[in-house]
Amino acid sequence: MSDKYIARSTGIAARKLGEETIIIAAETSSVFTLNEQATVVWEAADGVTPLRTIVEGRVCQEFDVTPEAAYRDAEELVTKLRGTASWWFRTSPLLPPSSLPCRP
Amino acid sequence: MRQSPNPYSIDSTLRIVHTLLLAEEGGFLLHAASGMRNGSAFLFSGLSGAGKTTLSRLAPADVTLLTDEISYVRQEESGYRAYGTPFAGELAKVGENVSAPVGGLYFLAQGLENRIEAVEPAEAARRLLRNILFFAKDPELVNGLFDSACRFVQCVPAYRLTFYPDERVWDLIR
């Protein structure tokens, strides 16, 4: 099974209000509310950490949920928000600029 | 901007201009009736048909009506202040030219009884954003407005107000 990587889009504004996070896509003015569990995934979406690691290392540590159920929820969240351009979805990690090979 | 010379054009232009002016200073125009009572302003937000005009008609004598349609909200150092506006709805009556600190935001729903329930900040922000008037697509302004809405719900208590359309609903607004 290949890893999946997610990174928050730069065209999105997010604010944590209480335990939830509200996000807005400026281009479309679409507004979404993330619950506590989704907020953890959102905050950890750095484009480098695999989604499964986020789920097992963060979500399952903070919530009483099985890895399978949490991963299913996370995938559903990613799919839902992917259509709103809220984040990038990749099958390889984002590389920091310093790790890119120099041009000859 | 070219508009035909009728009162509705002027009204529309004023709304657009003020959404932009307020956005730059942390305020907004809101689809909401508002009234002043005991030195505080209360906002009653909802889209058409939610009951803004009905609630305004039911206001007792000690309530000063600021608007039955579009509320004007400004950020100030100590919080938020609502002002009377000339933007009238079905009541066809302009608001009084007065202002007061905002004491509460109520999202309207009509029902068989009068009831108030607290609304969590994230839900309040989502509902508030749905009812704020805004016409620009500029991402910077949209993000600024988003910040304003999030700040507002952290400063002002928000409620869901279910009401039966008679004057007793105002007993809940203090």
PDB file of C-alpha atoms in Angstrom:
ATOM      1  CA  MET A   1       0.000   0.000   0.000  1.00  0.00           C
ATOM      2  CA  SER A   2       1.551   3.338  -1.048  1.00  0.00           C
ATOM      3  CA  ASP A   3       1.834   6.184   1.401  1.00  0.00           C
ATOM      4  CA  LYS A   4      -0.265   9.283   0.981  1.00  0.00           C
ATOM      5  CA  TYR A   5       0.886  12.801   1.804  1.00  0.00           C
ATOM      6  CA  ILE A   6      -1.185  15.905   2.353  1.00  0.00           C
ATOM      7  CA  ALA A   7      -0.203  19.537   2.699  1.00  0.00           C
ATOM      8  CA  ARG A   8      -2.369  22.543   3.428  1.00  0.00           C
ATOM      9  CA  SER A   9      -2.914  24.800   0.430  1.00  0.00           C
ATOM     10  CA  THR A  10      -1.616  28.369   0.617  1.00  0.00           C
ATOM     11  CA  GLY A  11      -4.983  29.654  -0.637  1.00  0.00           C
ATOM     12  CA  ILE A  12      -6.692  28.684   2.596  1.00  0.00           C
ATOM     13  CA  ALA A  13      -7.186  30.592   5.824  1.00  0.00           C
ATOM     14  CA  ALA A  14      -7.818  28.632   9.005  1.00  0.00           C
ATOM     15  CA  ARG A  15      -8.705  29.610  12.551  1.00  0.00           C
ATOM     16  CA  LYS A  16      -9.032  27.338  15.564  1.00  0.00           C
ATOM     17  CA  LEU A  17     -12.130  28.179  17.575  1.00  0.00           C
ATOM     18  CA  GLY A  18     -12.458  26.073  20.694  1.00  0.00           C
ATOM     19  CA  GLU A  19     -11.689  22.485  19.756  1.00  0.00           C
ATOM     20  CA  GLU A  20     -12.783  22.940  16.150  1.00  0.00           C
ATOM     21  CA  THR A  21     -11.156  24.609  13.183  1.00  0.00           C
ATOM     22  CA  ILE A  22     -12.937  26.703  10.629  1.00  0.00           C
ATOM     23  CA  ILE A  23     -11.355  27.099   7.221  1.00  0.00           C
ATOM     24  CA  ILE A  24     -12.184  29.236   4.228  1.00  0.00           C
ATOM     25  CA  ALA A  25     -11.073  28.980   0.614  1.00  0.00           C
ATOM     26  CA  ALA A  26     -10.679  32.626  -0.363  1.00  0.00           C
ATOM     27  CA  GLU A  27     -11.101  31.966  -4.055  1.00  0.00           C
ATOM     28  CA  THR A  28     -14.515  30.349  -3.700  1.00  0.00           C
ATOM     29  CA  SER A  29     -15.477  31.696  -0.250  1.00  0.00           C
ATOM     30  CA  SER A  30     -16.309  28.100   0.730  1.00  0.00           C
ATOM     31  CA  VAL A  31     -16.372  27.579   4.490  1.00  0.00           C
ATOM     32  CA  PHE A  32     -15.784  24.287   6.301  1.00  0.00           C
ATOM     33  CA  THR A  33     -15.715  23.309   9.937  1.00  0.00           C
ATOM     34  CA  LEU A  34     -13.314  20.596  11.086  1.00  0.00           C
ATOM     35  CA  ASN A  35     -14.076  18.652  14.260  1.00  0.00           C
ATOM     36  CA  GLU A  36     -11.411  17.851  16.855  1.00  0.00           C
ATOM     37  CA  GLN A  37     -10.148  14.750  15.078  1.00  0.00           C
ATOM     38  CA  ALA A  38     -10.055  16.425  11.681  1.00  0.00           C
ATOM     39  CA  THR A  39      -8.267  19.391  13.259  1.00  0.00           C
ATOM     40  CA  VAL A  40      -5.413  17.116  14.334  1.00  0.00           C
ATOM     41  CA  VAL A  41      -5.058  15.832  10.769  1.00  0.00           C
ATOM     42  CA  TRP A  42      -5.225  19.389   9.407  1.00  0.00           C
ATOM     43  CA  GLU A  43      -2.542  20.678  11.762  1.00  0.00           C
ATOM     44  CA  ALA A  44      -0.213  17.774  10.955  1.00  0.00           C
ATOM     45  CA  ALA A  45      -0.634  18.042   7.168  1.00  0.00           C
ATOM     46  CA  ASP A  46       2.905  19.156   6.375  1.00  0.00           C
ATOM     47  CA  GLY A  47       3.347  17.336   3.073  1.00  0.00           C
ATOM     48  CA  VAL A  48       6.188  15.278   4.537  1.00  0.00           C
ATOM     49  CA  THR A  49       4.543  13.049   7.131  1.00  0.00           C
ATOM     50  CA  PRO A  50       2.558  10.156   5.609  1.00  0.00           C
ATOM     51  CA  LEU A  51      -1.158  10.242   6.336  1.00  0.00           C
ATOM     52  CA  ARG A  52      -0.966   6.840   8.019  1.00  0.00           C
ATOM     53  CA  THR A  53       1.748   8.117  10.380  1.00  0.00           C
ATOM     54  CA  ILE A  54      -0.394  11.153  11.246  1.00  0.00           C
ATOM     55  CA  VAL A  55      -3.337   8.879  11.992  1.00  0.00           C
ATOM     56  CA  GLU A  56      -1.405   6.354  14.061  1.00  0.00           C
ATOM     57  CA  GLY A  57       0.969   8.777  15.731  1.00  0.00           C
ATOM     58  CA  ARG A  58      -1.409  11.636  16.455  1.00  0.00           C
ATOM     59  CA  VAL A  59      -5.084  10.810  16.015  1.00  0.00           C
ATOM     60  CA  CYS A  60      -5.003   7.382  17.680  1.00  0.00           C
ATOM     61  CA  GLN A  61      -2.920   8.772  20.554  1.00  0.00           C
ATOM     62  CA  GLU A  62      -5.403  11.558  21.269  1.00  0.00           C
ATOM     63  CA  PHE A  63      -8.719   9.854  20.567  1.00  0.00           C
ATOM     64  CA  ASP A  64     -10.245   6.531  21.475  1.00  0.00           C
ATOM     65  CA  VAL A  65     -10.415   5.212  17.934  1.00  0.00           C
ATOM     66  CA  THR A  66      -8.932   2.234  16.099  1.00  0.00           C
ATOM     67  CA  PRO A  67      -6.275   2.911  13.448  1.00  0.00           C
ATOM     68  CA  GLU A  68      -8.506   1.447  10.744  1.00  0.00           C
ATOM     69  CA  ALA A  69     -11.491   3.611  11.617  1.00  0.00           C
ATOM     70  CA  ALA A  70      -9.332   6.717  12.058  1.00  0.00           C
ATOM     71  CA  TYR A  71      -7.578   6.154   8.733  1.00  0.00           C
ATOM     72  CA  ARG A  72     -10.912   5.671   6.999  1.00  0.00           C
ATOM     73  CA  ASP A  73     -12.177   8.950   8.486  1.00  0.00           C
ATOM     74  CA  ALA A  74      -8.961  10.732   7.512  1.00  0.00           C
ATOM     75  CA  GLU A  75      -9.185   9.502   3.931  1.00  0.00           C
ATOM     76  CA  GLU A  76     -12.793  10.619   3.758  1.00  0.00           C
ATOM     77  CA  LEU A  77     -11.809  14.048   5.054  1.00  0.00           C
ATOM     78  CA  VAL A  78      -8.967  14.350   2.566  1.00  0.00           C
ATOM     79  CA  THR A  79     -11.235  13.349  -0.313  1.00  0.00           C
ATOM     80  CA  LYS A  80     -13.908  15.821   0.755  1.00  0.00           C
ATOM     81  CA  LEU A  81     -11.535  18.741   1.120  1.00  0.00           C
ATOM     82  CA  ARG A  82      -9.483  17.829  -1.907  1.00  0.00           C
ATOM     83  CA  GLY A  83     -12.332  19.002  -4.118  1.00  0.00           C
ATOM     84  CA  THR A  84     -12.158  22.418  -2.493  1.00  0.00           C
ATOM     85  CA  ALA A  85      -8.457  22.904  -3.169  1.00  0.00           C
ATOM     86  CA  SER A  86      -7.912  23.076   0.584  1.00  0.00           C
ATOM     87  CA  TRP A  87      -4.817  20.961   0.389  1.00  0.00           C
ATOM     88  CA  TRP A  88      -2.507  19.140  -1.944  1.00  0.00           C
ATOM     89  CA  PHE A  89      -2.680  15.409  -2.114  1.00  0.00           C
ATOM     90  CA  ARG A  90       0.411  13.499  -3.207  1.00  0.00           C
ATOM     91  CA  THR A  91       1.815   9.992  -3.305  1.00  0.00           C
ATOM     92  CA  SER A  92       5.317  11.270  -2.565  1.00  0.00           C
ATOM     93  CA  PRO A  93       6.456  13.663   0.148  1.00  0.00           C
ATOM     94  CA  LEU A  94       7.025  17.338  -0.528  1.00  0.00           C
ATOM     95  CA  LEU A  95      10.732  18.055  -0.526  1.00  0.00           C
ATOM     96  CA  PRO A  96      12.021  21.112   1.285  1.00  0.00           C
ATOM     97  CA  PRO A  97      13.795  23.504  -1.170  1.00  0.00           C
ATOM     98  CA  SER A  98      17.179  22.811   0.445  1.00  0.00           C
ATOM     99  CA  SER A  99      16.959  19.132  -0.482  1.00  0.00           C
ATOM    100  CA  LEU A 100      16.359  19.746  -4.189  1.00  0.00           C
ATOM    101  CA  PRO A 101      19.339  18.920  -6.419  1.00  0.00           C
ATOM    102  CA  CYS A 102      21.259  21.931  -7.754  1.00  0.00           C
ATOM    103  CA  ARG A 103      21.177  22.569 -11.436  1.00  0.00           C
ATOM    104  CA  PRO A 104      24.486  21.940 -13.183  1.00  0.00           C
TER     105      PRO A 104
ATOM    106  CA  MET B   1     -19.629  52.079 -11.349  1.00  0.00           C
ATOM    107  CA  ARG B   2     -22.701  53.241 -13.348  1.00  0.00           C
ATOM    108  CA  GLN B   3     -26.115  53.030 -11.726  1.00  0.00           C
ATOM    109  CA  SER B   4     -29.538  54.236 -12.809  1.00  0.00           C
ATOM    110  CA  PRO B   5     -30.849  57.187 -10.746  1.00  0.00           C
ATOM    111  CA  ASN B   6     -33.357  55.546  -8.415  1.00  0.00           C
ATOM    112  CA  PRO B   7     -33.351  55.072  -4.617  1.00  0.00           C
ATOM    113  CA  TYR B   8     -32.573  51.363  -4.844  1.00  0.00           C
ATOM    114  CA  SER B   9     -29.417  52.058  -6.838  1.00  0.00           C
ATOM    115  CA  ILE B  10     -28.185  54.459  -4.189  1.00  0.00           C
ATOM    116  CA  ASP B  11     -29.034  51.930  -1.494  1.00  0.00           C
ATOM    117  CA  SER B  12     -27.110  49.180  -3.332  1.00  0.00           C
ATOM    118  CA  THR B  13     -24.107  51.424  -3.886  1.00  0.00           C
ATOM    119  CA  LEU B  14     -24.040  52.410  -0.226  1.00  0.00           C
ATOM    120  CA  ARG B  15     -24.116  48.757   0.804  1.00  0.00           C
ATOM    121  CA  ILE B  16     -21.221  47.848  -1.471  1.00  0.00           C
ATOM    122  CA  VAL B  17     -19.113  50.828  -0.425  1.00  0.00           C
ATOM    123  CA  HIS B  18     -19.686  50.181   3.264  1.00  0.00           C
ATOM    124  CA  THR B  19     -18.856  46.478   3.032  1.00  0.00           C
ATOM    125  CA  LEU B  20     -15.458  47.504   1.672  1.00  0.00           C
ATOM    126  CA  LEU B  21     -14.886  50.330   4.155  1.00  0.00           C
ATOM    127  CA  LEU B  22     -15.866  48.172   7.128  1.00  0.00           C
ATOM    128  CA  ALA B  23     -13.793  45.197   5.947  1.00  0.00           C
ATOM    129  CA  GLU B  24     -10.641  47.274   6.193  1.00  0.00           C
ATOM    130  CA  GLU B  25     -11.289  48.128   9.833  1.00  0.00           C
ATOM    131  CA  GLY B  26     -12.543  44.771  11.121  1.00  0.00           C
ATOM    132  CA  GLY B  27     -16.275  45.388  10.795  1.00  0.00           C
ATOM    133  CA  PHE B  28     -19.015  44.189   8.458  1.00  0.00           C
ATOM    134  CA  LEU B  29     -22.578  44.563   7.234  1.00  0.00           C
ATOM    135  CA  LEU B  30     -24.731  41.670   8.370  1.00  0.00           C
ATOM    136  CA  HIS B  31     -28.101  40.340   7.224  1.00  0.00           C
ATOM    137  CA  ALA B  32     -29.618  41.020  10.615  1.00  0.00           C
ATOM    138  CA  ALA B  33     -32.206  43.105  12.364  1.00  0.00           C
ATOM    139  CA  SER B  34     -30.838  44.941  15.368  1.00  0.00           C
ATOM    140  CA  GLY B  35     -32.241  46.765  18.325  1.00  0.00           C
ATOM    141  CA  MET B  36     -30.887  48.663  21.292  1.00  0.00           C
ATOM    142  CA  ARG B  37     -32.108  47.963  24.801  1.00  0.00           C
ATOM    143  CA  ASN B  38     -30.667  48.951  28.199  1.00  0.00           C
ATOM    144  CA  GLY B  39     -27.562  50.381  26.516  1.00  0.00           C
ATOM    145  CA  SER B  40     -26.691  47.264  24.511  1.00  0.00           C
ATOM    146  CA  ALA B  41     -27.303  46.348  20.891  1.00  0.00           C
ATOM    147  CA  PHE B  42     -28.639  42.921  19.947  1.00  0.00           C
ATOM    148  CA  LEU B  43     -28.313  41.444  16.467  1.00  0.00           C
ATOM    149  CA  PHE B  44     -30.896  39.033  15.029  1.00  0.00           C
ATOM    150  CA  SER B  45     -29.402  37.355  12.030  1.00  0.00           C
ATOM    151  CA  GLY B  46     -30.971  35.306   9.286  1.00  0.00           C
ATOM    152  CA  LEU B  47     -31.616  35.305   5.580  1.00  0.00           C
ATOM    153  CA  SER B  48     -34.936  36.356   4.049  1.00  0.00           C
ATOM    154  CA  GLY B  49     -37.883  34.721   5.788  1.00  0.00           C
ATOM    155  CA  ALA B  50     -36.021  34.003   9.030  1.00  0.00           C
ATOM    156  CA  GLY B  51     -38.085  36.546  10.956  1.00  0.00           C
ATOM    157  CA  LYS B  52     -36.010  39.740  11.062  1.00  0.00           C
ATOM    158  CA  THR B  53     -38.919  42.022  10.177  1.00  0.00           C
ATOM    159  CA  THR B  54     -41.361  40.040  12.316  1.00  0.00           C
ATOM    160  CA  LEU B  55     -39.131  40.390  15.355  1.00  0.00           C
ATOM    161  CA  SER B  56     -38.664  44.099  14.643  1.00  0.00           C
ATOM    162  CA  ARG B  57     -42.430  44.632  14.459  1.00  0.00           C
ATOM    163  CA  LEU B  58     -42.823  42.919  17.831  1.00  0.00           C
ATOM    164  CA  ALA B  59     -40.229  45.114  19.559  1.00  0.00           C
ATOM    165  CA  PRO B  60     -41.608  46.764  22.721  1.00  0.00           C
ATOM    166  CA  ALA B  61     -41.435  50.507  23.345  1.00  0.00           C
ATOM    167  CA  ASP B  62     -38.155  50.397  25.263  1.00  0.00           C
ATOM    168  CA  VAL B  63     -36.306  48.962  22.232  1.00  0.00           C
ATOM    169  CA  THR B  64     -34.738  51.381  19.767  1.00  0.00           C
ATOM    170  CA  LEU B  65     -34.737  49.813  16.328  1.00  0.00           C
ATOM    171  CA  LEU B  66     -31.427  50.083  14.474  1.00  0.00           C
ATOM    172  CA  THR B  67     -32.595  48.201  11.366  1.00  0.00           C
ATOM    173  CA  ASP B  68     -34.892  45.369  10.356  1.00  0.00           C
ATOM    174  CA  GLU B  69     -32.654  44.236   7.507  1.00  0.00           C
ATOM    175  CA  ILE B  70     -28.927  45.103   7.446  1.00  0.00           C
ATOM    176  CA  SER B  71     -26.903  45.685  10.607  1.00  0.00           C
ATOM    177  CA  TYR B  72     -23.799  47.847  10.672  1.00  0.00           C
ATOM    178  CA  VAL B  73     -21.048  46.459  12.934  1.00  0.00           C
ATOM    179  CA  ARG B  74     -17.805  48.221  13.718  1.00  0.00           C
ATOM    180  CA  GLN B  75     -14.853  47.002  15.704  1.00  0.00           C
ATOM    181  CA  GLU B  76     -13.638  49.302  18.455  1.00  0.00           C
ATOM    182  CA  GLU B  77     -11.009  48.972  21.130  1.00  0.00           C
ATOM    183  CA  SER B  78     -13.314  47.488  23.731  1.00  0.00           C
ATOM    184  CA  GLY B  79     -15.302  45.216  21.427  1.00  0.00           C
ATOM    185  CA  TYR B  80     -17.950  45.740  18.772  1.00  0.00           C
ATOM    186  CA  ARG B  81     -20.556  48.448  18.269  1.00  0.00           C
ATOM    187  CA  ALA B  82     -23.738  48.312  16.165  1.00  0.00           C
ATOM    188  CA  TYR B  83     -25.123  51.410  14.468  1.00  0.00           C
ATOM    189  CA  GLY B  84     -28.507  52.387  13.116  1.00  0.00           C
ATOM    190  CA  THR B  85     -28.687  52.092   9.344  1.00  0.00           C
ATOM    191  CA  PRO B  86     -30.845  53.491   6.546  1.00  0.00           C
ATOM    192  CA  PHE B  87     -31.136  49.968   5.097  1.00  0.00           C
ATOM    193  CA  ALA B  88     -34.756  49.004   5.647  1.00  0.00           C
ATOM    194  CA  GLY B  89     -36.450  45.707   4.915  1.00  0.00           C
ATOM    195  CA  GLU B  90     -40.171  44.962   4.749  1.00  0.00           C
ATOM    196  CA  LEU B  91     -40.755  47.298   7.672  1.00  0.00           C
ATOM    197  CA  ALA B  92     -39.869  50.173   5.323  1.00  0.00           C
ATOM    198  CA  LYS B  93     -38.564  52.218   8.234  1.00  0.00           C
ATOM    199  CA  VAL B  94     -34.991  53.476   8.578  1.00  0.00           C
ATOM    200  CA  GLY B  95     -33.152  52.762  11.819  1.00  0.00           C
ATOM    201  CA  GLU B  96     -32.464  55.386  14.473  1.00  0.00           C
ATOM    202  CA  ASN B  97     -29.136  57.173  14.110  1.00  0.00           C
ATOM    203  CA  VAL B  98     -27.701  55.824  17.368  1.00  0.00           C
ATOM    204  CA  SER B  99     -25.231  53.122  18.367  1.00  0.00           C
ATOM    205  CA  ALA B 100     -24.416  50.786  21.251  1.00  0.00           C
ATOM    206  CA  PRO B 101     -21.935  48.045  22.151  1.00  0.00           C
ATOM    207  CA  VAL B 102     -23.046  44.670  20.806  1.00  0.00           C
ATOM    208  CA  GLY B 103     -24.366  42.533  23.658  1.00  0.00           C
ATOM    209  CA  GLY B 104     -25.355  39.428  21.742  1.00  0.00           C
ATOM    210  CA  LEU B 105     -25.814  37.794  18.376  1.00  0.00           C
ATOM    211  CA  TYR B 106     -28.918  35.686  17.795  1.00  0.00           C
ATOM    212  CA  PHE B 107     -29.455  33.380  14.839  1.00  0.00           C
ATOM    213  CA  LEU B 108     -33.168  33.310  14.122  1.00  0.00           C
ATOM    214  CA  ALA B 109     -35.448  30.337  13.679  1.00  0.00           C
ATOM    215  CA  GLN B 110     -39.227  30.371  13.978  1.00  0.00           C
ATOM    216  CA  GLY B 111     -40.912  27.697  16.077  1.00  0.00           C
ATOM    217  CA  LEU B 112     -43.805  26.939  18.423  1.00  0.00           C
ATOM    218  CA  GLU B 113     -42.101  28.257  21.545  1.00  0.00           C
ATOM    219  CA  ASN B 114     -39.516  30.825  22.573  1.00  0.00           C
ATOM    220  CA  ARG B 115     -36.126  29.299  23.324  1.00  0.00           C
ATOM    221  CA  ILE B 116     -32.493  30.375  23.466  1.00  0.00           C
ATOM    222  CA  GLU B 117     -29.542  28.019  23.106  1.00  0.00           C
ATOM    223  CA  ALA B 118     -25.858  28.920  23.117  1.00  0.00           C
ATOM    224  CA  VAL B 119     -23.971  28.385  19.858  1.00  0.00           C
ATOM    225  CA  GLU B 120     -20.326  27.292  19.914  1.00  0.00           C
ATOM    226  CA  PRO B 121     -17.835  29.756  18.358  1.00  0.00           C
ATOM    227  CA  ALA B 122     -16.978  27.612  15.302  1.00  0.00           C
ATOM    228  CA  GLU B 123     -20.632  27.088  14.466  1.00  0.00           C
ATOM    229  CA  ALA B 124     -21.327  30.776  15.136  1.00  0.00           C
ATOM    230  CA  ALA B 125     -18.511  31.809  12.786  1.00  0.00           C
ATOM    231  CA  ARG B 126     -19.805  29.527  10.055  1.00  0.00           C
ATOM    232  CA  ARG B 127     -23.330  30.930  10.380  1.00  0.00           C
ATOM    233  CA  LEU B 128     -22.060  34.485  10.653  1.00  0.00           C
ATOM    234  CA  LEU B 129     -19.998  34.170   7.479  1.00  0.00           C
ATOM    235  CA  ARG B 130     -23.076  32.923   5.651  1.00  0.00           C
ATOM    236  CA  ASN B 131     -24.959  36.102   6.585  1.00  0.00           C
ATOM    237  CA  ILE B 132     -22.279  38.752   6.144  1.00  0.00           C
ATOM    238  CA  LEU B 133     -22.742  40.921   3.070  1.00  0.00           C
ATOM    239  CA  PHE B 134     -19.691  40.901   0.901  1.00  0.00           C
ATOM    240  CA  PHE B 135     -19.275  41.415  -2.801  1.00  0.00           C
ATOM    241  CA  ALA B 136     -15.505  41.459  -3.410  1.00  0.00           C
ATOM    242  CA  LYS B 137     -13.533  38.416  -4.563  1.00  0.00           C
ATOM    243  CA  ASP B 138     -10.155  39.758  -3.504  1.00  0.00           C
ATOM    244  CA  PRO B 139      -8.492  36.966  -1.451  1.00  0.00           C
ATOM    245  CA  GLU B 140      -6.875  39.434   0.949  1.00  0.00           C
ATOM    246  CA  LEU B 141     -10.207  41.078   1.744  1.00  0.00           C
ATOM    247  CA  VAL B 142     -11.959  37.702   2.052  1.00  0.00           C
ATOM    248  CA  ASN B 143      -9.296  36.504   4.475  1.00  0.00           C
ATOM    249  CA  GLY B 144      -9.587  39.744   6.434  1.00  0.00           C
ATOM    250  CA  LEU B 145     -13.324  39.318   6.702  1.00  0.00           C
ATOM    251  CA  PHE B 146     -12.827  35.720   7.808  1.00  0.00           C
ATOM    252  CA  ASP B 147     -10.541  36.949  10.583  1.00  0.00           C
ATOM    253  CA  SER B 148     -13.101  39.584  11.578  1.00  0.00           C
ATOM    254  CA  ALA B 149     -15.877  36.984  11.825  1.00  0.00           C
ATOM    255  CA  CYS B 150     -13.685  34.669  13.916  1.00  0.00           C
ATOM    256  CA  ARG B 151     -12.712  37.528  16.244  1.00  0.00           C
ATOM    257  CA  PHE B 152     -16.321  38.643  16.570  1.00  0.00           C
ATOM    258  CA  VAL B 153     -17.609  35.251  17.747  1.00  0.00           C
ATOM    259  CA  GLN B 154     -14.854  35.118  20.338  1.00  0.00           C
ATOM    260  CA  CYS B 155     -15.912  38.496  21.760  1.00  0.00           C
ATOM    261  CA  VAL B 156     -19.685  38.394  21.463  1.00  0.00           C
ATOM    262  CA  PRO B 157     -21.923  35.624  22.834  1.00  0.00           C
ATOM    263  CA  ALA B 158     -23.901  33.858  20.113  1.00  0.00           C
ATOM    264  CA  TYR B 159     -27.227  32.069  20.463  1.00  0.00           C
ATOM    265  CA  ARG B 160     -29.860  30.304  18.452  1.00  0.00           C
ATOM    266  CA  LEU B 161     -33.159  32.090  19.080  1.00  0.00           C
ATOM    267  CA  THR B 162     -36.209  30.002  18.256  1.00  0.00           C
ATOM    268  CA  PHE B 163     -39.295  32.159  18.573  1.00  0.00           C
ATOM    269  CA  TYR B 164     -43.032  32.072  18.276  1.00  0.00           C
ATOM    270  CA  PRO B 165     -44.126  35.299  16.636  1.00  0.00           C
ATOM    271  CA  ASP B 166     -45.607  37.227  19.522  1.00  0.00           C
ATOM    272  CA  GLU B 167     -44.196  39.944  21.764  1.00  0.00           C
ATOM    273  CA  ARG B 168     -43.148  37.535  24.560  1.00  0.00           C
ATOM    274  CA  VAL B 169     -39.983  36.685  22.654  1.00  0.00           C
ATOM    275  CA  TRP B 170     -38.570  40.030  23.722  1.00  0.00           C
ATOM    276  CA  ASP B 171     -38.722  38.915  27.381  1.00  0.00           C
ATOM    277  CA  LEU B 172     -35.682  36.766  26.537  1.00  0.00           C
ATOM    278  CA  ILE B 173     -33.634  39.671  25.168  1.00  0.00           C
ATOM    279  CA  ARG B 174     -31.994  41.643  27.942  1.00  0.00           C
TER     280      ARG B 174
END
